[in-house]
Amino acid sequence: MRVCVTGATGFLGKYVVELLTEKGYTVTAFGRNAVKGAELENDNVTFIKGNLESLRDVLSAVRGCEYVVHAGALSSAWGYEKDFYNANVKGTQHVLNACERYKVKRLVFISSPSIYTRNKDQHFIKETQVAWNSELNYYIQTKILAERAISDFKTSTFEKVIIRPRGLFGIGDTSIIPRLMRANKVIGIPVFNNGDNLVDITYVENAAHSIWLAMTVNGIDGAVYNITNDEPMAFKKILSIFLKELGQNPRFLKLNYSAMSKIVGIIEWFYKIMKIKREPVFTRYTLMTLGFSQTLNIEKAKNELEYKPVYTIEEGIKKYAKWYREQNYKH
């Protein structure tokens, strides 16, 4: 069976491609990065360089596939609205049309729990508790629009399943963990309320496993699933475990949420007025992510997909730390 994976050269997409080939699937890996795409290619993986904004490119990738995993997206807390719309909404519409044309069996769409983000603590969030009218950033808005496009797409040809994996980490992450490590060395990692807010994270191989389940389990057409490692922890505790495993002493910078909220509001206003594309050091989304608890209810995934994390957080951190040390040794 052949599976098309969009966003195959991204962090999660790469793991999905590798897992599917391990399980005997033939994969069409669709993405923008030709160098990373070439690294994925083997007897069971064909790489197609293309852009989600091009219907022709998407049709070329989906042709001949029985399943599609749509992991491609423009993912950032900052940027221009049209860029997010074209990649995340228009791109998803192209994927839907391609699935219809080539009569695939099932589409698995990778969404984001960022669509739950609110200015308050939230615990055990269910899949229905979306902040549908969020104005936090264009990424969240377009992910919501993409989900709506999928749920509103009328078809008897293929099934649709949505996955929302929370806080991905693992080998190959070149953004979140390295950024936190730099902050720890320079000024300390910002924390609010002493860093006691509870958060969920997901080891990337567990997320890939959940996607395979969403692709293969019967009787789940139209379902939406939260995915985490099912180990909620205090923000400060998770970071302490990470940093100690990576050989750093944790340094935390305690900030006042109310004061920072006003400052960040002014910064965002200035960036928008001046049309600055570069992401500010702090955004309202970043502030809420660092300042409030957000844990997800994954009972639906456990019951319907029989999802169970393959790796614990501790195991995932140890694997990442070993890889990180090896990379530093090489350089």
PDB file of N, CA and C in Angstrom, residues 51-56 58 72-74 81-98 141-147 149-150:
ATOM      1  N   ASN A  51       5.019  22.219  -3.444  1.00  0.00           N
ATOM      2  CA  ASN A  51       4.449  23.214  -2.544  1.00  0.00           C
ATOM      3  C   ASN A  51       2.960  22.953  -2.381  1.00  0.00           C
ATOM      4  N   LEU A  52       2.474  23.000  -1.159  1.00  0.00           N
ATOM      5  CA  LEU A  52       1.049  22.783  -0.902  1.00  0.00           C
ATOM      6  C   LEU A  52       0.169  23.813  -1.588  1.00  0.00           C
ATOM      7  N   GLU A  53       0.731  24.979  -1.886  1.00  0.00           N
ATOM      8  CA  GLU A  53      -0.051  26.035  -2.528  1.00  0.00           C
ATOM      9  C   GLU A  53      -0.307  25.750  -4.004  1.00  0.00           C
ATOM     10  N   SER A  54       0.365  24.752  -4.547  1.00  0.00           N
ATOM     11  CA  SER A  54       0.192  24.370  -5.949  1.00  0.00           C
ATOM     12  C   SER A  54      -0.660  23.111  -6.040  1.00  0.00           C
ATOM     13  N   LEU A  55      -1.868  23.226  -6.601  1.00  0.00           N
ATOM     14  CA  LEU A  55      -2.735  22.059  -6.768  1.00  0.00           C
ATOM     15  C   LEU A  55      -2.054  21.011  -7.643  1.00  0.00           C
ATOM     16  N   ARG A  56      -1.344  21.463  -8.660  1.00  0.00           N
ATOM     17  CA  ARG A  56      -0.648  20.521  -9.545  1.00  0.00           C
ATOM     18  C   ARG A  56       0.368  19.692  -8.759  1.00  0.00           C
ATOM     19  N   VAL A  58       0.352  19.013  -5.527  1.00  0.00           N
ATOM     20  CA  VAL A  58      -0.344  18.128  -4.594  1.00  0.00           C
ATOM     21  C   VAL A  58      -0.948  16.935  -5.329  1.00  0.00           C
ATOM     22  N   GLY A  72       1.981  18.627   6.455  1.00  0.00           N
ATOM     23  CA  GLY A  72       2.592  19.860   5.976  1.00  0.00           C
ATOM     24  C   GLY A  72       1.839  21.088   6.464  1.00  0.00           C
ATOM     25  N   ALA A  73       2.578  22.108   6.868  1.00  0.00           N
ATOM     26  CA  ALA A  73       1.958  23.352   7.351  1.00  0.00           C
ATOM     27  C   ALA A  73       3.023  24.425   7.513  1.00  0.00           C
ATOM     28  N   LEU A  74       2.568  25.671   7.509  1.00  0.00           N
ATOM     29  CA  LEU A  74       3.424  26.776   7.934  1.00  0.00           C
ATOM     30  C   LEU A  74       3.185  26.940   9.426  1.00  0.00           C
ATOM     31  N   GLU A  81      -0.502  37.057   7.326  1.00  0.00           N
ATOM     32  CA  GLU A  81      -1.742  36.289   7.244  1.00  0.00           C
ATOM     33  C   GLU A  81      -1.842  35.506   5.940  1.00  0.00           C
ATOM     34  N   LYS A  82      -1.516  36.148   4.823  1.00  0.00           N
ATOM     35  CA  LYS A  82      -1.682  35.473   3.524  1.00  0.00           C
ATOM     36  C   LYS A  82      -0.779  34.245   3.405  1.00  0.00           C
ATOM     37  N   ASP A  83       0.407  34.298   4.005  1.00  0.00           N
ATOM     38  CA  ASP A  83       1.316  33.150   3.958  1.00  0.00           C
ATOM     39  C   ASP A  83       0.728  31.958   4.704  1.00  0.00           C
ATOM     40  N   PHE A  84       0.158  32.224   5.883  1.00  0.00           N
ATOM     41  CA  PHE A  84      -0.464  31.152   6.657  1.00  0.00           C
ATOM     42  C   PHE A  84      -1.702  30.616   5.948  1.00  0.00           C
ATOM     43  N   TYR A  85      -2.503  31.524   5.389  1.00  0.00           N
ATOM     44  CA  TYR A  85      -3.727  31.088   4.714  1.00  0.00           C
ATOM     45  C   TYR A  85      -3.397  30.206   3.511  1.00  0.00           C
ATOM     46  N   ASN A  86      -2.453  30.646   2.715  1.00  0.00           N
ATOM     47  CA  ASN A  86      -2.106  29.888   1.508  1.00  0.00           C
ATOM     48  C   ASN A  86      -1.571  28.500   1.844  1.00  0.00           C
ATOM     49  N   ALA A  87      -0.711  28.421   2.852  1.00  0.00           N
ATOM     50  CA  ALA A  87      -0.109  27.131   3.208  1.00  0.00           C
ATOM     51  C   ALA A  87      -1.083  26.223   3.947  1.00  0.00           C
ATOM     52  N   ASN A  88      -1.795  26.773   4.928  1.00  0.00           N
ATOM     53  CA  ASN A  88      -2.558  25.932   5.844  1.00  0.00           C
ATOM     54  C   ASN A  88      -4.017  25.714   5.448  1.00  0.00           C
ATOM     55  N   VAL A  89      -4.621  26.687   4.799  1.00  0.00           N
ATOM     56  CA  VAL A  89      -6.021  26.538   4.390  1.00  0.00           C
ATOM     57  C   VAL A  89      -6.107  26.130   2.921  1.00  0.00           C
ATOM     58  N   LYS A  90      -5.520  26.935   2.064  1.00  0.00           N
ATOM     59  CA  LYS A  90      -5.527  26.610   0.638  1.00  0.00           C
ATOM     60  C   LYS A  90      -4.833  25.268   0.391  1.00  0.00           C
ATOM     61  N   GLY A  91      -3.719  25.049   1.077  1.00  0.00           N
ATOM     62  CA  GLY A  91      -3.000  23.780   0.938  1.00  0.00           C
ATOM     63  C   GLY A  91      -3.850  22.595   1.345  1.00  0.00           C
ATOM     64  N   THR A  92      -4.601  22.733   2.444  1.00  0.00           N
ATOM     65  CA  THR A  92      -5.480  21.653   2.905  1.00  0.00           C
ATOM     66  C   THR A  92      -6.616  21.415   1.917  1.00  0.00           C
ATOM     67  N   GLN A  93      -7.157  22.479   1.343  1.00  0.00           N
ATOM     68  CA  GLN A  93      -8.194  22.325   0.322  1.00  0.00           C
ATOM     69  C   GLN A  93      -7.667  21.560  -0.886  1.00  0.00           C
ATOM     70  N   HIS A  94      -6.419  21.832  -1.258  1.00  0.00           N
ATOM     71  CA  HIS A  94      -5.803  21.097  -2.366  1.00  0.00           C
ATOM     72  C   HIS A  94      -5.660  19.614  -2.030  1.00  0.00           C
ATOM     73  N   VAL A  95      -5.274  19.321  -0.800  1.00  0.00           N
ATOM     74  CA  VAL A  95      -5.146  17.927  -0.374  1.00  0.00           C
ATOM     75  C   VAL A  95      -6.503  17.230  -0.416  1.00  0.00           C
ATOM     76  N   LEU A  96      -7.543  17.903   0.065  1.00  0.00           N
ATOM     77  CA  LEU A  96      -8.893  17.335   0.031  1.00  0.00           C
ATOM     78  C   LEU A  96      -9.332  17.030  -1.395  1.00  0.00           C
ATOM     79  N   ASN A  97      -9.102  17.972  -2.294  1.00  0.00           N
ATOM     80  CA  ASN A  97      -9.494  17.769  -3.695  1.00  0.00           C
ATOM     81  C   ASN A  97      -8.713  16.625  -4.333  1.00  0.00           C
ATOM     82  N   ALA A  98      -7.443  16.508  -3.982  1.00  0.00           N
ATOM     83  CA  ALA A  98      -6.622  15.422  -4.518  1.00  0.00           C
ATOM     84  C   ALA A  98      -7.093  14.068  -3.986  1.00  0.00           C
ATOM     85  N   GLN A 141      -5.471  30.546  13.808  1.00  0.00           N
ATOM     86  CA  GLN A 141      -6.662  30.841  13.009  1.00  0.00           C
ATOM     87  C   GLN A 141      -6.749  29.943  11.779  1.00  0.00           C
ATOM     88  N   THR A 142      -5.617  29.743  11.101  1.00  0.00           N
ATOM     89  CA  THR A 142      -5.657  28.946   9.868  1.00  0.00           C
ATOM     90  C   THR A 142      -5.727  27.453  10.150  1.00  0.00           C
ATOM     91  N   LYS A 143      -5.232  27.009  11.294  1.00  0.00           N
ATOM     92  CA  LYS A 143      -5.414  25.607  11.672  1.00  0.00           C
ATOM     93  C   LYS A 143      -6.897  25.326  11.949  1.00  0.00           C
ATOM     94  N   ILE A 144      -7.567  26.277  12.583  1.00  0.00           N
ATOM     95  CA  ILE A 144      -9.006  26.142  12.820  1.00  0.00           C
ATOM     96  C   ILE A 144      -9.758  26.110  11.494  1.00  0.00           C
ATOM     97  N   LEU A 145      -9.399  27.012  10.583  1.00  0.00           N
ATOM     98  CA  LEU A 145     -10.041  27.036   9.265  1.00  0.00           C
ATOM     99  C   LEU A 145      -9.778  25.745   8.496  1.00  0.00           C
ATOM    100  N   ALA A 146      -8.579  25.206   8.622  1.00  0.00           N
ATOM    101  CA  ALA A 146      -8.247  23.949   7.940  1.00  0.00           C
ATOM    102  C   ALA A 146      -9.088  22.797   8.491  1.00  0.00           C
ATOM    103  N   GLU A 147      -9.260  22.752   9.809  1.00  0.00           N
ATOM    104  CA  GLU A 147     -10.109  21.716  10.407  1.00  0.00           C
ATOM    105  C   GLU A 147     -11.547  21.852   9.915  1.00  0.00           C
ATOM    106  N   ALA A 149     -12.500  23.161   7.084  1.00  0.00           N
ATOM    107  CA  ALA A 149     -12.526  22.758   5.675  1.00  0.00           C
ATOM    108  C   ALA A 149     -12.643  21.242   5.558  1.00  0.00           C
ATOM    109  N   ILE A 150     -11.956  20.537   6.438  1.00  0.00           N
ATOM    110  CA  ILE A 150     -12.001  19.073   6.416  1.00  0.00           C
ATOM    111  C   ILE A 150     -13.368  18.562   6.857  1.00  0.00           C
TER     112      ILE A 150
END
